[in-house]
Every structure is written in structure tokens, then in C-alpha cells.
Amino acid sequence: MKTLLLLTTASVGLAAGAADAATISFAGYQTALNPGEFLVTNFDNPLTTASGFTLTGNAAFLTGSSSNGAAPAFSDTQRDPTQYLSIEAGQKEVLSTPALKEISFYVGSLDSYNELTFSFVGGGTQSFSGNDLAGAVTQADNGDQQAVNTNGRYTFTFGKAIDGVTLASSQNSFEISNIGAAGVPEPTTWAMMLVGFGGLGGMLRGNRRKPVAA
């Protein structure tokens, strides 16, 4: 089995300030998550998502290939053998996330009419069509179901944290095999931070109450 990996990176600021502009990278046939990422969901049955993430919408969960979706290619000879997300014409799927600055999607057979819209913490959005993604990293958006330049991992890194993404398509289909994310504190980290803040607050209160010598 031959595996070819293409890696390209670009910064794109569509409807976003320069500080918020996304850096987009693409790696053809990269099924593995990026270093430092954890799995958000791979859409397998039963469907599960990482803690703090919720998935809602009317898209389909498919296996194999049909007129409703093509299983993403993992190489020039292999396709995803498990369940994947297929967003058909007029459908949407919304992934709500904790505040994070990096998220990646393994996309199958990218088409120009596929679309991702990211929502920022505190307001504002940034959208990318399949044509935008292809242009940003000089790949293709012709829906080729097997090629290395239309099947691979798109990684989005933002200057400002996001808290959700809407996946949509105006025609059949927009296929995703798995999603990874980075930069979300683990529950134990949050607990340690809260304990630390509580201890700091106690010290400050104690200092305020200390009598001043005459």
C-alpha cells in the first residue's frame, strides 16, 4: 500500500481581524491526529464525543460509499472502513466546543460547496468554503474520492478562541472521518487551577486581616 503525504500551511483572514485570522494546514492522507491533539469524535457507532463537546444537526452517519456520501480515502487504495459523517445538500451539523484555539478535521473528497463556519468566544464568526480551503493551501476542491490532495487533515489554528463550528454543504456531500482538538485544559488541570486560585484568595484575605503594629 502506497501512502503519500502532502503538508501545506497558509494564514487566512476571512471576515476576521488580523489577530484572529486562522492558520490552516493540510496533510493529505494524514489519518493520525496532530501532536498534542486528542480525539473529539470519530463518528463510530455508538456515537460518542469528548467531554465538553456536543454534536447536533440533521446530517447522516454512513459507512461505505453511495450517492449520499463517499467513505474518505486513507490512501490511494484504502477507504475509511468505519462510520463517518456525511453532510448532504442543505444539511448542517453543529459541534459546540469548550474554548479552544486548534481543531482539525479529516475531510474526504473536498468539494468547493462544502463550508465550515467557526464561532468565536465573545461573538463573531469566520467561514471557509471548500474553495477557500483549496486556495489557502493550493490543493484541490473537485471532489476526487481517492486523491491525496482532496482527502486529508485540515488543521485550523486561531489567534482567538472558538467555541463552536457549523459544518454545511449546498450539495452532496461533505464527508468527515474524525475530529481532533488541542488546547483544552483537562479536568484535573482545571481542578488544580481552582485549588490554586482558592489558596491565593485565602492568602490575600489573611494578609488583609493581619493587624498593623503600632
Coordinates of N, CA and C in Angstrom, one line a residue:
M1 N 0.8 -1.2 0.0 CA 0.0 0.0 0.0 C 0.9 1.2 0.0
K2 N 0.7 2.1 -1.0 CA 1.5 3.3 -1.1 C 0.7 4.5 -0.3
T3 N 1.5 5.2 0.5 CA 0.9 6.3 1.2 C 1.7 7.6 0.9
L4 N 1.1 8.6 0.4 CA 1.7 9.9 0.1 C 1.2 11.0 1.0
L5 N 2.1 11.8 1.6 CA 1.7 12.8 2.5 C 2.0 14.2 1.9
L6 N 1.1 15.0 1.8 CA 1.3 16.4 1.4 C 1.0 17.3 2.6
L7 N 1.9 18.2 2.9 CA 1.7 19.2 4.0 C 1.9 20.6 3.5
T8 N 0.8 21.4 3.6 CA 0.9 22.8 3.2 C 0.3 23.6 4.3
T9 N 0.7 24.9 4.5 CA 0.2 25.7 5.5 C 0.0 27.1 4.9
A10 N -1.1 27.8 5.4 CA -1.3 29.2 5.0 C -2.1 29.9 6.1
S11 N -2.0 31.2 6.1 CA -2.8 32.0 7.0 C -3.9 32.7 6.2
V12 N -5.1 32.6 6.7 CA -6.3 33.2 6.0 C -7.1 34.0 7.0
G13 N -7.5 35.2 6.6 CA -8.3 36.0 7.5 C -9.5 36.5 6.7
L14 N -10.6 35.6 6.7 CA -11.8 35.9 6.1 C -12.8 36.4 7.1
A15 N -13.3 37.6 7.0 CA -14.3 38.2 8.0 C -13.8 38.1 9.4
A16 N -12.5 38.3 9.6 CA -11.9 38.2 10.9 C -10.8 39.2 11.0
G17 N -10.5 39.7 12.2 CA -9.4 40.6 12.4 C -8.1 39.9 12.2
A18 N -7.0 40.6 12.0 CA -5.7 40.0 11.7 C -5.2 39.1 12.9
A19 N -5.5 39.6 14.1 CA -5.1 38.8 15.3 C -5.9 37.5 15.4
D20 N -7.1 37.4 14.8 CA -8.0 36.3 14.9 C -7.8 35.3 13.7
A21 N -7.1 35.8 12.7 CA -7.0 35.0 11.4 C -6.5 33.6 11.6
A22 N -7.1 32.7 10.9 CA -6.8 31.3 11.1 C -5.5 30.9 10.3
T23 N -4.7 30.1 10.9 CA -3.6 29.5 10.2 C -4.2 28.1 9.8
I24 N -4.1 27.8 8.5 CA -4.7 26.5 8.0 C -3.6 25.6 7.5
S25 N -3.5 24.4 7.9 CA -2.6 23.5 7.3 C -3.3 22.2 6.8
F26 N -2.8 21.6 5.8 CA -3.4 20.4 5.2 C -2.3 19.3 5.0
A27 N -2.6 18.1 5.4 CA -1.8 17.0 5.2 C -2.6 15.8 4.6
G28 N -2.3 15.6 3.3 CA -3.0 14.5 2.6 C -2.8 13.1 3.2
Y29 N -3.9 12.4 3.4 CA -3.9 11.0 3.9 C -3.4 11.0 5.4
Q30 N -3.4 12.1 6.1 CA -3.0 12.0 7.5 C -4.1 11.6 8.4
T31 N -4.3 10.4 8.6 CA -5.4 9.9 9.4 C -5.1 10.1 10.9
A32 N -3.9 10.1 11.3 CA -3.5 10.3 12.7 C -3.8 11.8 13.1
L33 N -4.1 12.0 14.4 CA -4.2 13.3 15.0 C -2.9 14.0 15.0
N34 N -2.9 15.3 15.1 CA -1.7 16.1 15.2 C -1.1 15.9 16.6
P35 N 0.2 16.1 16.7 CA 0.8 16.0 18.1 C 0.1 17.0 19.0
G36 N -0.2 16.5 20.2 CA -0.8 17.3 21.2 C -2.3 17.4 21.1
E37 N -2.9 16.8 20.1 CA -4.4 16.7 20.0 C -5.0 15.5 20.6
F38 N -6.2 15.6 21.0 CA -7.0 14.4 21.5 C -8.2 14.2 20.5
L39 N -8.8 13.0 20.5 CA -9.9 12.7 19.7 C -11.2 13.3 20.2
V40 N -11.8 14.1 19.4 CA -13.1 14.7 19.8 C -14.2 13.7 19.4
T41 N -14.2 13.2 18.2 CA -15.1 12.1 17.8 C -14.6 11.5 16.5
N42 N -14.9 10.2 16.3 CA -14.6 9.6 15.0 C -15.9 9.1 14.4
F43 N -17.1 9.5 14.9 CA -18.4 9.2 14.4 C -18.7 7.7 14.4
D44 N -18.0 6.9 15.1 CA -18.3 5.5 15.1 C -19.6 5.2 15.8
N45 N -20.1 4.0 15.7 CA -21.3 3.6 16.3 C -21.0 2.7 17.5
P46 N -21.4 3.1 18.8 CA -22.3 4.2 19.1 C -21.5 5.5 19.1
L47 N -22.2 6.6 18.7 CA -21.5 7.9 18.5 C -21.2 8.5 19.9
T48 N -20.0 8.9 20.1 CA -19.5 9.5 21.4 C -18.7 10.7 21.0
T49 N -18.6 11.7 21.9 CA -17.8 12.9 21.8 C -17.0 13.1 23.1
A50 N -15.9 13.8 23.0 CA -15.1 14.0 24.2 C -15.9 14.9 25.1
S51 N -15.5 14.9 26.4 CA -16.2 15.7 27.4 C -16.1 17.2 27.1
G52 N -17.3 17.9 27.2 CA -17.3 19.3 26.9 C -17.7 19.6 25.4
F53 N -17.8 18.6 24.6 CA -18.2 18.7 23.2 C -19.6 18.1 23.0
T54 N -20.4 18.8 22.2 CA -21.7 18.3 21.8 C -21.9 18.4 20.3
L55 N -22.6 17.5 19.7 CA -22.8 17.4 18.3 C -24.3 17.3 18.0
T56 N -24.8 18.3 17.3 CA -26.3 18.3 16.9 C -26.4 18.7 15.5
G57 N -27.5 18.2 14.9 CA -27.8 18.6 13.5 C -28.6 17.5 12.8
N58 N -28.7 17.6 11.5 CA -29.5 16.6 10.7 C -28.7 15.9 9.7
A59 N -27.4 15.8 9.8 CA -26.6 15.1 8.8 C -26.6 13.6 9.1
A60 N -26.1 12.9 8.1 CA -26.2 11.4 8.1 C -24.9 10.8 8.6
F61 N -25.0 9.6 9.2 CA -23.8 8.8 9.6 C -23.8 7.6 8.7
L62 N -22.8 7.4 7.9 CA -22.8 6.4 6.9 C -21.6 5.5 7.0
T63 N -21.6 4.4 6.3 CA -20.5 3.5 6.1 C -20.5 3.2 4.6
G64 N -19.3 3.0 4.0 CA -19.2 2.7 2.6 C -19.5 3.9 1.8
S65 N -19.7 3.7 0.5 CA -19.9 4.8 -0.5 C -21.2 4.6 -1.2
S66 N -21.9 5.7 -1.5 CA -23.2 5.7 -2.2 C -23.4 7.1 -2.8
S67 N -24.6 7.3 -3.3 CA -24.9 8.7 -3.8 C -25.0 9.7 -2.7
N68 N -25.1 9.2 -1.5 CA -25.3 10.1 -0.3 C -23.9 10.4 0.4
G69 N -22.9 9.8 -0.1 CA -21.6 10.1 0.5 C -20.5 9.0 0.1
A70 N -19.3 9.5 0.1 CA -18.2 8.6 -0.2 C -17.3 8.4 1.0
A71 N -17.0 7.2 1.4 CA -16.1 7.0 2.5 C -14.7 7.7 2.3
P72 N -14.2 8.5 3.2 CA -13.0 9.2 3.0 C -11.8 8.2 2.7
A73 N -11.0 8.6 1.7 CA -9.8 7.8 1.4 C -8.7 8.0 2.4
F74 N -8.1 6.9 2.8 CA -6.9 7.0 3.7 C -5.6 6.8 3.0
S75 N -5.7 6.3 1.7 CA -4.6 6.2 0.8 C -5.1 6.0 -0.6
D76 N -4.2 5.8 -1.5 CA -4.8 5.6 -2.9 C -5.4 4.3 -3.1
T77 N -5.4 3.4 -2.1 CA -6.0 2.1 -2.2 C -7.0 1.8 -1.0
Q78 N -7.0 2.6 0.0 CA -7.8 2.3 1.2 C -8.8 3.4 1.5
R79 N -10.0 3.0 2.0 CA -11.0 4.0 2.4 C -11.4 3.7 3.9
D80 N -12.0 4.7 4.5 CA -12.4 4.5 5.9 C -13.4 3.4 6.0
P81 N -13.1 2.3 6.7 CA -14.0 1.2 6.8 C -15.1 1.3 7.8
T82 N -15.0 2.4 8.6 CA -16.0 2.6 9.7 C -17.0 3.7 9.4
Q83 N -17.8 4.0 10.3 CA -18.8 5.1 10.2 C -18.2 6.4 10.1
Y84 N -18.7 7.3 9.2 CA -18.2 8.7 9.1 C -19.4 9.6 9.0
L85 N -19.1 10.9 9.1 CA -20.2 11.9 8.9 C -20.3 12.4 7.5
S86 N -21.6 12.4 7.0 CA -21.8 12.8 5.6 C -22.9 13.9 5.7
I87 N -22.5 15.1 5.4 CA -23.4 16.3 5.4 C -23.9 16.5 3.9
E88 N -25.2 16.2 3.7 CA -25.8 16.2 2.4 C -26.4 17.6 2.1
A89 N -26.9 17.8 0.9 CA -27.3 19.1 0.4 C -28.3 19.7 1.4
G90 N -28.1 20.9 1.8 CA -29.0 21.6 2.7 C -28.9 21.2 4.2
Q91 N -28.1 20.2 4.5 CA -28.0 19.8 5.9 C -26.9 20.6 6.7
K92 N -27.0 20.5 8.0 CA -26.0 21.2 8.9 C -25.7 20.3 10.1
E93 N -24.5 20.4 10.6 CA -24.1 19.7 11.8 C -23.3 20.7 12.6
V94 N -23.7 20.9 13.9 CA -23.1 21.9 14.7 C -22.3 21.2 15.8
L95 N -21.0 21.5 15.9 CA -20.2 21.0 17.0 C -19.9 22.1 18.0
S96 N -20.5 22.0 19.2 CA -20.2 23.0 20.3 C -19.0 22.5 21.0
T97 N -18.0 23.5 21.3 CA -16.8 23.1 21.9 C -16.5 23.9 23.2
P98 N -15.6 23.4 24.0 CA -15.0 24.3 25.0 C -14.2 25.4 24.3
A99 N -13.8 26.4 25.0 CA -12.9 27.4 24.3 C -11.6 26.7 23.9
L100 N -11.3 26.8 22.6 CA -10.0 26.2 22.1 C -9.5 27.0 20.9
K101 N -8.2 26.8 20.6 CA -7.6 27.5 19.5 C -7.1 26.6 18.4
E102 N -7.2 25.3 18.6 CA -6.8 24.4 17.5 C -7.8 23.3 17.3
I103 N -8.2 23.0 16.1 CA -9.1 21.9 15.8 C -8.8 21.4 14.4
S104 N -8.9 20.1 14.2 CA -8.6 19.5 12.9 C -9.7 18.5 12.5
F105 N -9.8 18.4 11.2 CA -10.9 17.6 10.6 C -10.2 16.7 9.5
Y106 N -10.5 15.4 9.5 CA -10.1 14.6 8.4 C -11.2 14.6 7.4
V107 N -11.0 15.3 6.3 CA -12.0 15.5 5.2 C -11.8 14.6 4.1
G108 N -12.9 14.0 3.6 CA -12.9 13.2 2.4 C -13.5 13.9 1.2
S109 N -12.8 13.7 0.1 CA -13.2 14.3 -1.2 C -13.8 15.7 -1.1
L110 N -12.9 16.6 -0.7 CA -13.3 18.0 -0.5 C -14.0 18.6 -1.8
D111 N -15.1 19.3 -1.6 CA -15.8 19.9 -2.7 C -15.8 21.4 -2.5
S112 N -15.9 22.2 -3.5 CA -16.0 23.7 -3.4 C -17.2 24.2 -2.6
Y113 N -18.3 23.4 -2.6 CA -19.5 23.8 -1.9 C -19.6 23.4 -0.5
N114 N -18.6 22.7 0.0 CA -18.5 22.4 1.5 C -18.2 23.7 2.2
E115 N -18.7 23.8 3.5 CA -18.4 25.0 4.3 C -18.3 24.7 5.8
L116 N -17.3 25.4 6.4 CA -17.2 25.4 7.8 C -17.3 26.8 8.3
T117 N -18.1 27.1 9.4 CA -18.2 28.4 10.0 C -17.9 28.3 11.5
F118 N -16.8 29.0 11.9 CA -16.4 28.9 13.3 C -16.9 30.1 14.0
S119 N -17.4 29.9 15.3 CA -17.9 30.9 16.1 C -16.8 31.2 17.2
F120 N -16.6 32.5 17.4 CA -15.6 32.9 18.4 C -16.2 33.1 19.8
V121 N -15.4 32.8 20.8 CA -15.8 33.2 22.2 C -16.0 34.7 22.3
G122 N -17.2 35.1 22.7 CA -17.5 36.5 22.8 C -18.1 37.1 21.6
G123 N -18.3 36.3 20.6 CA -19.0 36.8 19.4 C -18.1 36.8 18.1
G124 N -18.8 36.8 17.0 CA -18.1 36.9 15.7 C -17.9 35.5 15.1
T125 N -17.8 35.4 13.8 CA -17.7 34.2 13.1 C -16.7 34.3 12.0
Q126 N -16.2 33.2 11.5 CA -15.3 33.1 10.3 C -15.7 31.9 9.5
S127 N -15.9 32.0 8.2 CA -16.3 30.9 7.4 C -15.3 30.6 6.3
F128 N -15.3 29.3 5.9 CA -14.4 28.9 4.9 C -15.2 27.9 4.0
S129 N -15.2 28.2 2.7 CA -15.8 27.2 1.8 C -14.7 26.2 1.4
G130 N -15.1 25.2 0.7 CA -14.1 24.2 0.2 C -13.2 24.9 -0.8
N131 N -13.7 25.9 -1.5 CA -12.9 26.6 -2.5 C -11.8 27.5 -1.7
D132 N -12.2 28.1 -0.6 CA -11.3 28.8 0.3 C -10.2 27.9 0.8
L133 N -10.6 26.7 1.3 CA -9.6 25.8 1.8 C -8.6 25.4 0.7
A134 N -9.1 25.0 -0.4 CA -8.2 24.6 -1.5 C -7.3 25.7 -1.9
G135 N -7.8 27.0 -2.0 CA -7.0 28.1 -2.4 C -5.9 28.4 -1.3
A136 N -6.3 28.2 -0.1 CA -5.4 28.6 1.0 C -4.1 27.7 1.1
V137 N -4.3 26.5 0.7 CA -3.2 25.5 0.8 C -2.8 24.9 -0.6
T138 N -3.3 25.6 -1.6 CA -3.0 25.1 -3.0 C -3.3 23.7 -3.3
Q139 N -4.4 23.2 -2.8 CA -4.9 21.8 -3.0 C -6.1 21.9 -4.0
A140 N -6.9 20.8 -4.0 CA -8.0 20.8 -5.0 C -9.3 20.7 -4.2
D141 N -10.4 21.1 -4.9 CA -11.7 21.0 -4.3 C -12.7 20.4 -5.3
N142 N -12.2 19.4 -6.1 CA -13.0 18.9 -7.2 C -13.8 17.6 -6.8
G143 N -13.7 17.3 -5.5 CA -14.5 16.1 -5.0 C -13.9 14.8 -5.4
D144 N -12.6 14.7 -5.8 CA -12.0 13.5 -6.1 C -12.0 12.5 -4.9
Q145 N -12.6 11.4 -5.0 CA -12.8 10.5 -3.9 C -11.6 9.7 -3.5
Q146 N -10.5 9.8 -4.2 CA -9.3 8.9 -3.9 C -8.0 9.7 -3.8
A147 N -8.0 10.9 -4.3 CA -6.7 11.7 -4.5 C -6.2 12.2 -3.2
V148 N -4.8 12.3 -3.1 CA -4.2 12.8 -1.8 C -4.4 14.3 -1.6
N149 N -4.7 15.0 -2.7 CA -4.9 16.5 -2.5 C -6.4 16.8 -2.2
T150 N -7.3 15.9 -2.0 CA -8.7 16.1 -1.6 C -9.1 15.3 -0.4
N151 N -8.2 14.4 0.1 CA -8.5 13.6 1.2 C -7.4 13.7 2.2
G152 N -7.7 14.4 3.4 CA -6.6 14.5 4.3 C -7.1 15.4 5.5
R153 N -6.1 15.8 6.3 CA -6.4 16.5 7.6 C -6.2 18.0 7.4
Y154 N -7.3 18.8 7.6 CA -7.2 20.2 7.7 C -7.2 20.6 9.1
T155 N -6.2 21.4 9.5 CA -6.0 21.9 10.8 C -6.1 23.4 10.9
F156 N -7.0 23.9 11.8 CA -7.2 25.3 11.9 C -6.7 25.8 13.3
T157 N -5.8 26.8 13.3 CA -5.3 27.3 14.5 C -5.6 28.8 14.5
F158 N -6.3 29.3 15.6 CA -6.8 30.6 15.7 C -6.1 31.5 16.7
G159 N -6.0 32.8 16.5 CA -5.4 33.7 17.5 C -6.4 34.0 18.6
K160 N -7.7 33.8 18.4 CA -8.7 34.0 19.4 C -9.5 32.7 19.5
A161 N -9.9 32.3 20.7 CA -10.5 31.0 21.0 C -11.9 30.9 20.3
I162 N -12.2 29.7 19.8 CA -13.5 29.4 19.3 C -14.3 28.6 20.3
D163 N -15.6 28.6 20.1 CA -16.5 27.8 21.0 C -17.5 26.9 20.1
G164 N -17.2 26.8 18.8 CA -18.1 26.0 18.0 C -17.8 26.1 16.6
V165 N -18.3 25.1 15.8 CA -18.2 25.2 14.3 C -19.4 24.5 13.7
T166 N -19.9 25.2 12.6 CA -21.0 24.6 11.9 C -20.5 24.1 10.6
L167 N -20.9 22.8 10.3 CA -20.5 22.2 9.0 C -21.7 22.1 8.1
A168 N -21.6 22.5 6.9 CA -22.7 22.6 6.0 C -22.3 22.3 4.6
S169 N -23.2 22.0 3.7 CA -23.0 21.8 2.3 C -24.2 22.1 1.5
S170 N -24.0 22.8 0.3 CA -25.2 23.1 -0.5 C -25.5 22.0 -1.5
Q171 N -24.6 21.0 -1.6 CA -24.8 19.9 -2.5 C -24.2 18.6 -1.8
N172 N -24.6 17.4 -2.3 CA -24.0 16.2 -1.7 C -22.5 16.1 -2.1
S173 N -21.6 15.9 -1.2 CA -21.7 15.8 0.2 C -20.5 16.4 0.8
F174 N -20.5 16.4 2.1 CA -19.3 16.9 2.9 C -19.0 15.8 3.9
E175 N -17.9 15.0 3.7 CA -17.6 13.9 4.5 C -16.4 14.1 5.4
I176 N -16.6 13.7 6.7 CA -15.6 13.8 7.7 C -15.4 12.5 8.4
S177 N -14.1 12.1 8.6 CA -13.8 10.8 9.2 C -13.6 11.0 10.7
N178 N -12.8 12.0 11.1 CA -12.7 12.2 12.6 C -12.2 13.6 12.8
I179 N -12.4 14.0 14.1 CA -12.0 15.4 14.5 C -11.1 15.4 15.7
G180 N -10.1 16.2 15.7 CA -9.2 16.3 16.8 C -9.1 17.7 17.3
A181 N -8.7 17.9 18.5 CA -8.6 19.3 19.1 C -7.4 19.3 20.1
A182 N -7.0 20.6 20.4 CA -5.9 20.8 21.3 C -6.2 22.1 22.1
G183 N -5.5 22.2 23.2 CA -5.6 23.5 23.9 C -6.7 23.6 24.9
V184 N -7.4 22.5 25.2 CA -8.5 22.5 26.2 C -7.9 21.9 27.5
P185 N -7.9 22.6 28.6 CA -7.4 22.0 29.9 C -8.1 20.8 30.3
E186 N -7.4 19.8 30.7 CA -8.0 18.6 31.2 C -8.7 18.9 32.5
P187 N -9.7 18.1 32.9 CA -10.5 18.3 34.2 C -9.6 18.4 35.4
T188 N -8.5 17.6 35.4 CA -7.6 17.7 36.6 C -6.8 19.0 36.6
T189 N -6.5 19.5 35.4 CA -5.8 20.8 35.3 C -6.7 21.9 35.8
W190 N -8.0 21.9 35.4 CA -9.0 22.9 35.9 C -9.0 22.8 37.4
A191 N -9.1 21.6 38.0 CA -9.2 21.4 39.4 C -8.0 22.0 40.1
M192 N -6.8 21.7 39.6 CA -5.6 22.3 40.2 C -5.6 23.8 40.1
M193 N -6.1 24.4 39.0 CA -6.1 25.8 38.9 C -7.1 26.4 39.9
L194 N -8.2 25.8 40.1 CA -9.2 26.3 41.0 C -8.7 26.2 42.4
V195 N -8.0 25.1 42.8 CA -7.4 25.0 44.1 C -6.4 26.1 44.3
G196 N -5.6 26.3 43.2 CA -4.5 27.3 43.3 C -5.1 28.7 43.5
F197 N -6.2 29.0 42.8 CA -6.9 30.3 42.9 C -7.4 30.5 44.3
G198 N -8.0 29.4 44.8 CA -8.6 29.4 46.2 C -7.6 29.7 47.2
G199 N -6.4 29.0 47.1 CA -5.3 29.2 48.0 C -4.8 30.6 48.0
L200 N -4.7 31.2 46.8 CA -4.2 32.5 46.6 C -5.2 33.5 47.2
G201 N -6.5 33.2 47.0 CA -7.5 34.1 47.7 C -7.4 34.1 49.2
G202 N -7.2 32.9 49.7 CA -7.1 32.8 51.2 C -5.9 33.5 51.7
M203 N -4.8 33.5 51.0 CA -3.6 34.2 51.4 C -3.8 35.7 51.4
L204 N -4.5 36.2 50.4 CA -4.8 37.6 50.3 C -5.7 38.0 51.4
R205 N -6.8 37.2 51.7 CA -7.7 37.6 52.7 C -7.0 37.6 54.1
G206 N -6.0 36.6 54.3 CA -5.3 36.6 55.5 C -4.4 37.8 55.7
N207 N -3.8 38.2 54.6 CA -2.9 39.4 54.6 C -3.7 40.6 55.0
R208 N -5.0 40.7 54.5 CA -5.8 41.9 54.7 C -6.2 42.0 56.2
R209 N -6.3 40.8 56.8 CA -6.8 40.8 58.2 C -5.6 40.9 59.2
K210 N -4.4 40.9 58.8 CA -3.3 40.9 59.7 C -3.2 42.3 60.3
P211 N -3.1 42.3 61.7 CA -3.1 43.7 62.4 C -1.8 44.4 62.1
V212 N -1.9 45.7 62.1 CA -0.8 46.5 61.8 C -0.2 46.9 63.2
A213 N 1.1 46.7 63.4 CA 1.8 47.0 64.6 C 1.8 48.5 64.8
A214 N 1.6 48.9 66.1 CA 1.6 50.4 66.4 C 3.0 50.9 66.4

